[in-house]
Amino acid sequence: MSVQVVGAAAPALEITNLQGWYGESHVLHGVNLTVQPGEVVTLLGRNGAGRTSILRAITGLIGKRAGSIKIGGVETIGMPTHKITHLGLGYCPEERGIFASLTTEENLLLPPVLKGHGKGMGIEEIYTLFPNLQERKHSPGTRLSGGEQQMLAVARILRTGANLLLLDEISEGLAPVIVQALARMITLLRQRGYTVVMVEQNFRFAAPLADRFYVIEHGQVVEHILASELEDKMPLLNELLGV
Amino acid sequence: MDTIFGVPLPALLSQLLLGLVNGSFYAILSLGLAVIFGLLNVINFAHGALFMMGAVVTWMAMHYLGINYWLMLLLAPLVVGCFGMVIERLFLRWIYKLDHIYGLLLTLGLTLLIEGAFRSAYGVSGLSYSTPALLQGGINLGFMFMPKYRAWVVVASLIVCLATWYLIEKTRLGAYLRAGTENPRLVEAFGINVPLMITLTYGAGVALAAFAGVLAAPIYQVSPLMGQNLIITVFAVVVIGGMGSIMGSIVTGLLLGVIEGLTRVFYPEASSTVVFVVMAIVLLIRPAGLFGKEH
Amino acid sequence: MSDTILATKNLTKEFKGFTAVDNVNLQVQRGHIHALIGPNGAGKTTCFNLLTKFLEPTRGTITFNGIDITREKSAEIARRGVIRSFQISAVFPHLTLLENVRIALQRQLGTQYHFWRSDKSLDLLNDRAVQLLAEVDLRHLADEVTVNLPYGRKRALEIATTLAMEPELMLLDEPTQGMGHEDVDRVTSLIKEVSKGRTILMVEHNMKVISTIADRISVLQRGAILAEGNYAEVSQDPRVMQAYMGTTDGQLQGAHA
Amino acid sequence: MNKQLAFWGYAALLLVLLAAPMMGAYPIFMMKLFCFALFACAFNLLFGYTGLLSFGHAAFFGGSAYIAGHVLKVWGVTPEIGLLLGTAFGALLGWLVGYLAIKRQGIYFTMITLALAQMLYFVWLQAPFTGGEDGLQAVPRGKLFGLLDLRSDMTMYYVCLAIVVLAFLFIMRIVRSPFGHILHGIKENEPRAISLGYDTNRFKLMVFVLSAALSGLAGALKTLVLGFATLSDVHWAMSGHAVLMTLVGGMGTLSGPLVGAVVIVAIENKVGEWGNWIASVTHIDWFRSLGESVTIVTGFIFVVCVLLFRRGIVGEILNFLRKPRS
Amino acid sequence: QDKVVIGFVTDMSSLYSDVDGKNGATAAQMAIDDFGGKVLGKPIELVTADHQNKADIAAAKVREWIDTQNASMILGGTNSGTALASSTVANEKGVLYINNGAGTSALTNEQCAPLTIHYAYDTVALARGTGKAIVDSGGKDWFFLTADYAFGHSLEKDTAATVKAAGGDVKGMVRHPLNASDFSSFLLQAQSSKAQILGMANAGGDTINTIKAANEFGITSTMKLAGLLLFLTDIHSMGLPTTQGLQFTSSWYWDQNDESRAWAQKFYDKTKRMPTDIQAANYSAVMNYLKAVEEAGTTDSKKVNEVLRSKELKDFYASGMIRPDGRYAHDMYLMEVKKPADSKREWDYLTVVKTLPGEEVWTLQEETKCPLWK
Ligand SMILES: Nc1ncnc2c1ncn2[C@@H]1O[C@H](COP(=O)(O)OP(=O)(O)OP(=O)(O)O)[C@@H](O)[C@H]1O
Ligand SMILES: Nc1ncnc2c1ncn2[C@@H]1O[C@H](COP(=O)(O)OP(=O)(O)OP(=O)(O)O)[C@@H](O)[C@H]1O
Ligand SMILES: [Mg+2]
Ligand SMILES: [Mg+2]
């Protein structure tokens, strides 16, 4: 597989007419979205709208998918998951996926550093960001509290040097003080040129961070909002999200 | 001083040594089971059959091709390991997402097939394999005559066991493997070729069984049924050690060999039952096994 | 009977040289919605685990309605009326919603061990089950198989099941986690609703929920109680702001909307 | 609609079975089938309805077969007492094994039952009264309640049918009882059942004992019908049989184990003939050796079932019937 | 009925399939072919089944053959449990049952039956033959290695009694569980007893592994091994280097005389293996049965049985009478395994050390519990 760089113009992520299935249930019905390098994009929607499924489809973890997903210009729809990741993908799953048989530190060091991509965060930096993790670094991963596990799940992919991060509800279950730290972290990542696709329930958290928003409903994109339009489209958004 | 419960000390000592030899087989077999269970979540009932295959392949290589023992020590695990990988690709691959039970049943089915095939080819009385020239004879330890070959079995299996343990518990590859057991999809999402890793792991676990088979060939009659009785005992060892625990299976394997050895002296009739008695006791006190982690 | 339904005395849990819960003296008033908040890893879930005996306390006692329940088993405590919900959703996935609730109701009949009795004897629970489902707005889904439900619905079902137990004391661990706004609001009012006539002890990171319904709040930090009081009191506490809220400007909405 | 269909299905089956010996069916073979079917149903109660896979059920089946054989032959008790004692023994043993085994879950549970049963195998092998390799032979059938002479195959057939039908109804009732509903809950999500105040271990132990007792009844009945109990009844392969019958028929379905028992017992007895027949039709001589390869055929069925028909025969049919509706 | 059906049920797929099994069926078929394929003008058909060592399957097969195919004789193979069960069924149905492979002496003792003939060997003969012959040749001090179940116990008990009666002494014994796989530990115990003879009261894989370990630990240099239940196929599979010098009792050996050699060669041409004594007995039994049918002029089991028991039988396999308890009382032989150097060709493994007269080796009339022979 040769990684063709289609010039600087290639979007970090380009999804066209994405279909997705779990077994026999069809959950994604033609998703179209594009993310440019260095952007922070948030997927909004109600429970069960299909946001997590989109992230899973990108990483190849959904049951079956069709359509087109290009990462950095490379078509990935036919690739196995582990190859897709090497295009510079970092995925933080909704259910956190902390490994019980590994210690916190082993969990943290688990994802291999991806070659040919950005330099990941150092372990020191990560521990400064999440002091809890340092304190509990030798205990088994799943013995951490719910929130600590969430931190670990995020921290883990910052190390690999992936430059396209897929973050699924990372503020969930965290104390406000940590949520604020995460917000600072995302701002920082953006400054460093990372591309971020977030799924968020917590609109307050996402609002100041994202450049653009996609609203998902029934496995489709139903609305696209720029940060600048946010004020104006607030009523629409509230209606869509049922606030 | 020189008798314990009416048994002379030297006799006791020799029985302990013999127990250790058997323990080495248990250790290496239960280790393979633990590796496979730990990483694939499959109870490999076929382990006994593959152990047998290791021995039979060794015999075949000698009989048809004249390949000697030492080469087979390497080749048999390789051949059987490859066979294991084919099994994994063809059969096991489809059942990982299902309950453990299906793995057990599938491998039980495979066991019947493999043993049946070898039985039709070679009958049941078995085949004879002689001890390699280098290890013939024995050492007089004063209190007993220790065949050199048995001493070699202990050394060889200890080395293999410890190497495996190190690989899994202390290396990065090991960390992938352990993580892969819990959530293979996610590990794959970190960029690791998990399907390949799983295939190789099964191959490796099976190779361990085959290695034990090669070690066993000169000691026991090489027969299609040789794995059948062993496998149940080894299951018990794995349960006692704590399933999936690598160190647990090694230590428990050796320990049970020794306990069995002692039983052979004091109450020989019970020597193959003692494993299960120990298991019952251990479970009453520590439901997760000696080295197992409580969830 | 006193007004304190649940009390712990010097409750402590140590994990291999690490103290997750440290001499906690918690008093929960009957009829209150009592919130347990605190930074991640403060020991809230561990506390719940101790109260329901999913973990064995290292030290200390737990009294419920004046009775010492420290030594009792999980199931016994549940039968006394202390029911918890899990941080991850807990349902019986391949049963219908109705059956889910009915399993919980069944215990009142006292026939759970009657393997010789027909299950027709359970039909008299159906009305109550439907009623409970209606309370959490799931009535129309009563005959659906649970596994197909979205997350938020499962949480709602879990609450319905818990209610079926007629708990005197409900322990809710982050009941609104992973829910959209709609669901959060629904569940918040649901909790308010069901708190009538019973006591609720809940862990929650969503300050909006806490501020609307909690009668009393205990703040845990590093396993110990840092502050206690009603929302106004606690939220003014600079230590709480520092350890938990993270903002020192007195703006207490937290990060959650 | 579906329930009615099932009811008429069972009724028709019962009629056929009642008439079978008159129509030339082979009573002894049928009775053996009944015993295995009952064994499979008892096993399924545990496996299919509670999600506990025991790989040691031979201990109850075979153990009770020995006990019943011994009391019938040596003590000379009447058949009903023999069956009763066999069943009671199954229950007692079930309690012991269950007590140890339910301390662990999932596959651990399975391995423990397997190991304990294997330990019991050695006990049976060594116990003097079981006759070791010879087995316990020539067990008399005697007279039921001292009245009904069971030596006639016909009488035995109807008695056997009655017992198995009653046992089957009993299992049906267990599954559809308040108790059965909790079992279902435990199978689905045990921690949740605990948190709802159910002492799940007690439920598991109870169902284990029930299943063991019914397996014991099956074993005792087998001894009564065939007149002997041997080591193969307590061997782990017998436990494997129970699993296979349940799996082939469809676990977690009431009639699955019945179908599975028919299929497996038929294979065990007839595969040689089928092999010869296939060989004569296809002219491939290899098939003639099928008769010596029952284990290979069995292994093959295991593999195929696990890979392709996980729901089993009845399970697949039910699934097929269900589909167009939803 | 337009054909004569003989049913042969044995273990064709597991533990005992080498000593009898498929090739046992071949031997029986050879007898039918040699007889001309027809008796009383009707073609003879051999039906076979694998009982997988399960008594219920064996009994079911026997019953089925008798009921549905009108089988006129059942030939039973290895495994005592299946043999006793088959015997019961056959007698109940009034059909002749001849057994070759099973060792249990109960077939002609406690559980003897009028239509049951035990043809080849039984454990009593094995024990007595080997026990007495070895003591007579100077092996006085014995140590027993016994498989701990009924079969092993009875082998041990019978042999020990013979040994003592012949003036020998039992120095001790150790009972090992079935399928113990590792025997080194038991052997050390045997060695320290300082006995001359190690009596192996076990069978199959256990015996084989005992012998292997005895070689490995140099036990064979101080003790002589006596197998109480061994077959030619066992020796074949272990090879002479391991088994040389081993003594055991057998009912027949292919290299005994010209007749046996001639028949064995025919068998070898068909199966590429030399016959075991059981396989030879299968041939002999079927042949004698067919002759008896011819003589009786009917396939009626009672009549054929009478003919069979009425006179001395004699062929390449053995000669002797069938006693009232059903035992075919022929001579047995004490065999010794050759040294590798003495073996001239493949399957040239044994020498006959001694003939054990049929009057002595089997259960005696004064001992029998068989009501038919009181
Ligand atoms: N593993 C699965 N198997 C079957 N269906 C699934 C699975 N996971 C999700 N679904 C279904 O797919 C649809 C989309 O779910 P998804 O998890 O993508 O939604 P979401 O927008 O992330 O919602 P949430 O807020 O619950 O995380 C839902 O209807 C859900 O029930
Ligand atoms: N079984 C255990 N073994 C070791 N340490 C544990 C165990 N359970 C919890 N801990 C530790 O105890 C501390 C308290 O955990 P707990 O789950 O109670 O936190 P919490 O307050 O619920 O946090 P969160 O809000 O993040 O869910 C954590 O630091 C956690 O790592
Ligand atoms: Mg989601
Ligand atoms: Mg928590």
PDB file of N, CA and C in Angstrom, chain A residues 1 57-58 60 65-70 74-81 83-84:
ATOM      1  N   MET A   1       0.866  -1.211   0.000  1.00  0.00           N
ATOM      2  CA  MET A   1       0.000   0.000   0.000  1.00  0.00           C
ATOM      3  C   MET A   1       0.887   1.241   0.000  1.00  0.00           C
ATOM      4  N   ALA A  57     -16.830   3.532  12.276  1.00  0.00           N
ATOM      5  CA  ALA A  57     -16.707   3.225  10.854  1.00  0.00           C
ATOM      6  C   ALA A  57     -15.367   3.730  10.336  1.00  0.00           C
ATOM      7  N   ILE A  58     -14.966   4.888  10.815  1.00  0.00           N
ATOM      8  CA  ILE A  58     -13.689   5.444  10.339  1.00  0.00           C
ATOM      9  C   ILE A  58     -12.540   4.492  10.708  1.00  0.00           C
ATOM     10  N   GLY A  60     -12.838   1.397  11.256  1.00  0.00           N
ATOM     11  CA  GLY A  60     -13.067   0.043  10.747  1.00  0.00           C
ATOM     12  C   GLY A  60     -13.574  -0.913  11.801  1.00  0.00           C
ATOM     13  N   ARG A  65     -19.210  -1.796   6.486  1.00  0.00           N
ATOM     14  CA  ARG A  65     -19.338  -0.414   6.019  1.00  0.00           C
ATOM     15  C   ARG A  65     -19.180  -0.341   4.511  1.00  0.00           C
ATOM     16  N   ALA A  66     -19.730   0.714   3.951  1.00  0.00           N
ATOM     17  CA  ALA A  66     -19.597   0.915   2.505  1.00  0.00           C
ATOM     18  C   ALA A  66     -19.587   2.401   2.239  1.00  0.00           C
ATOM     19  N   GLY A  67     -19.195   2.787   1.048  1.00  0.00           N
ATOM     20  CA  GLY A  67     -19.057   4.204   0.722  1.00  0.00           C
ATOM     21  C   GLY A  67     -17.588   4.539   0.614  1.00  0.00           C
ATOM     22  N   SER A  68     -17.229   5.726   1.043  1.00  0.00           N
ATOM     23  CA  SER A  68     -15.819   6.096   0.923  1.00  0.00           C
ATOM     24  C   SER A  68     -15.353   6.855   2.157  1.00  0.00           C
ATOM     25  N   ILE A  69     -14.215   6.477   2.664  1.00  0.00           N
ATOM     26  CA  ILE A  69     -13.582   7.222   3.755  1.00  0.00           C
ATOM     27  C   ILE A  69     -12.138   7.435   3.345  1.00  0.00           C
ATOM     28  N   LYS A  70     -11.779   8.683   3.133  1.00  0.00           N
ATOM     29  CA  LYS A  70     -10.391   8.943   2.772  1.00  0.00           C
ATOM     30  C   LYS A  70      -9.705   9.629   3.931  1.00  0.00           C
ATOM     31  N   VAL A  74      -6.129   9.006   1.282  1.00  0.00           N
ATOM     32  CA  VAL A  74      -6.031   7.582   1.008  1.00  0.00           C
ATOM     33  C   VAL A  74      -7.379   6.911   1.293  1.00  0.00           C
ATOM     34  N   GLU A  75      -7.846   6.180   0.321  1.00  0.00           N
ATOM     35  CA  GLU A  75      -9.114   5.459   0.504  1.00  0.00           C
ATOM     36  C   GLU A  75      -8.910   4.321   1.503  1.00  0.00           C
ATOM     37  N   THR A  76      -9.760   4.233   2.521  1.00  0.00           N
ATOM     38  CA  THR A  76      -9.533   3.216   3.558  1.00  0.00           C
ATOM     39  C   THR A  76     -10.664   2.219   3.681  1.00  0.00           C
ATOM     40  N   ILE A  77     -11.668   2.359   2.844  1.00  0.00           N
ATOM     41  CA  ILE A  77     -12.867   1.555   3.077  1.00  0.00           C
ATOM     42  C   ILE A  77     -12.590   0.045   3.026  1.00  0.00           C
ATOM     43  N   GLY A  78     -11.569  -0.329   2.251  1.00  0.00           N
ATOM     44  CA  GLY A  78     -11.289  -1.763   2.158  1.00  0.00           C
ATOM     45  C   GLY A  78     -10.171  -2.238   3.069  1.00  0.00           C
ATOM     46  N   MET A  79      -9.629  -1.308   3.865  1.00  0.00           N
ATOM     47  CA  MET A  79      -8.448  -1.663   4.658  1.00  0.00           C
ATOM     48  C   MET A  79      -8.820  -2.307   5.983  1.00  0.00           C
ATOM     49  N   PRO A  80      -7.961  -3.192   6.483  1.00  0.00           N
ATOM     50  CA  PRO A  80      -8.189  -3.661   7.844  1.00  0.00           C
ATOM     51  C   PRO A  80      -7.824  -2.571   8.861  1.00  0.00           C
ATOM     52  N   THR A  81      -8.438  -2.657  10.000  1.00  0.00           N
ATOM     53  CA  THR A  81      -8.289  -1.622  11.022  1.00  0.00           C
ATOM     54  C   THR A  81      -6.838  -1.243  11.312  1.00  0.00           C
ATOM     55  N   LYS A  83      -4.225  -1.275   9.642  1.00  0.00           N
ATOM     56  CA  LYS A  83      -3.544  -0.476   8.611  1.00  0.00           C
ATOM     57  C   LYS A  83      -4.050   0.954   8.609  1.00  0.00           C
ATOM     58  N   ILE A  84      -5.367   1.090   8.826  1.00  0.00           N
ATOM     59  CA  ILE A  84      -5.956   2.438   8.825  1.00  0.00           C
ATOM     60  C   ILE A  84      -5.263   3.283   9.882  1.00  0.00           C
TER      61      ILE A  84
END
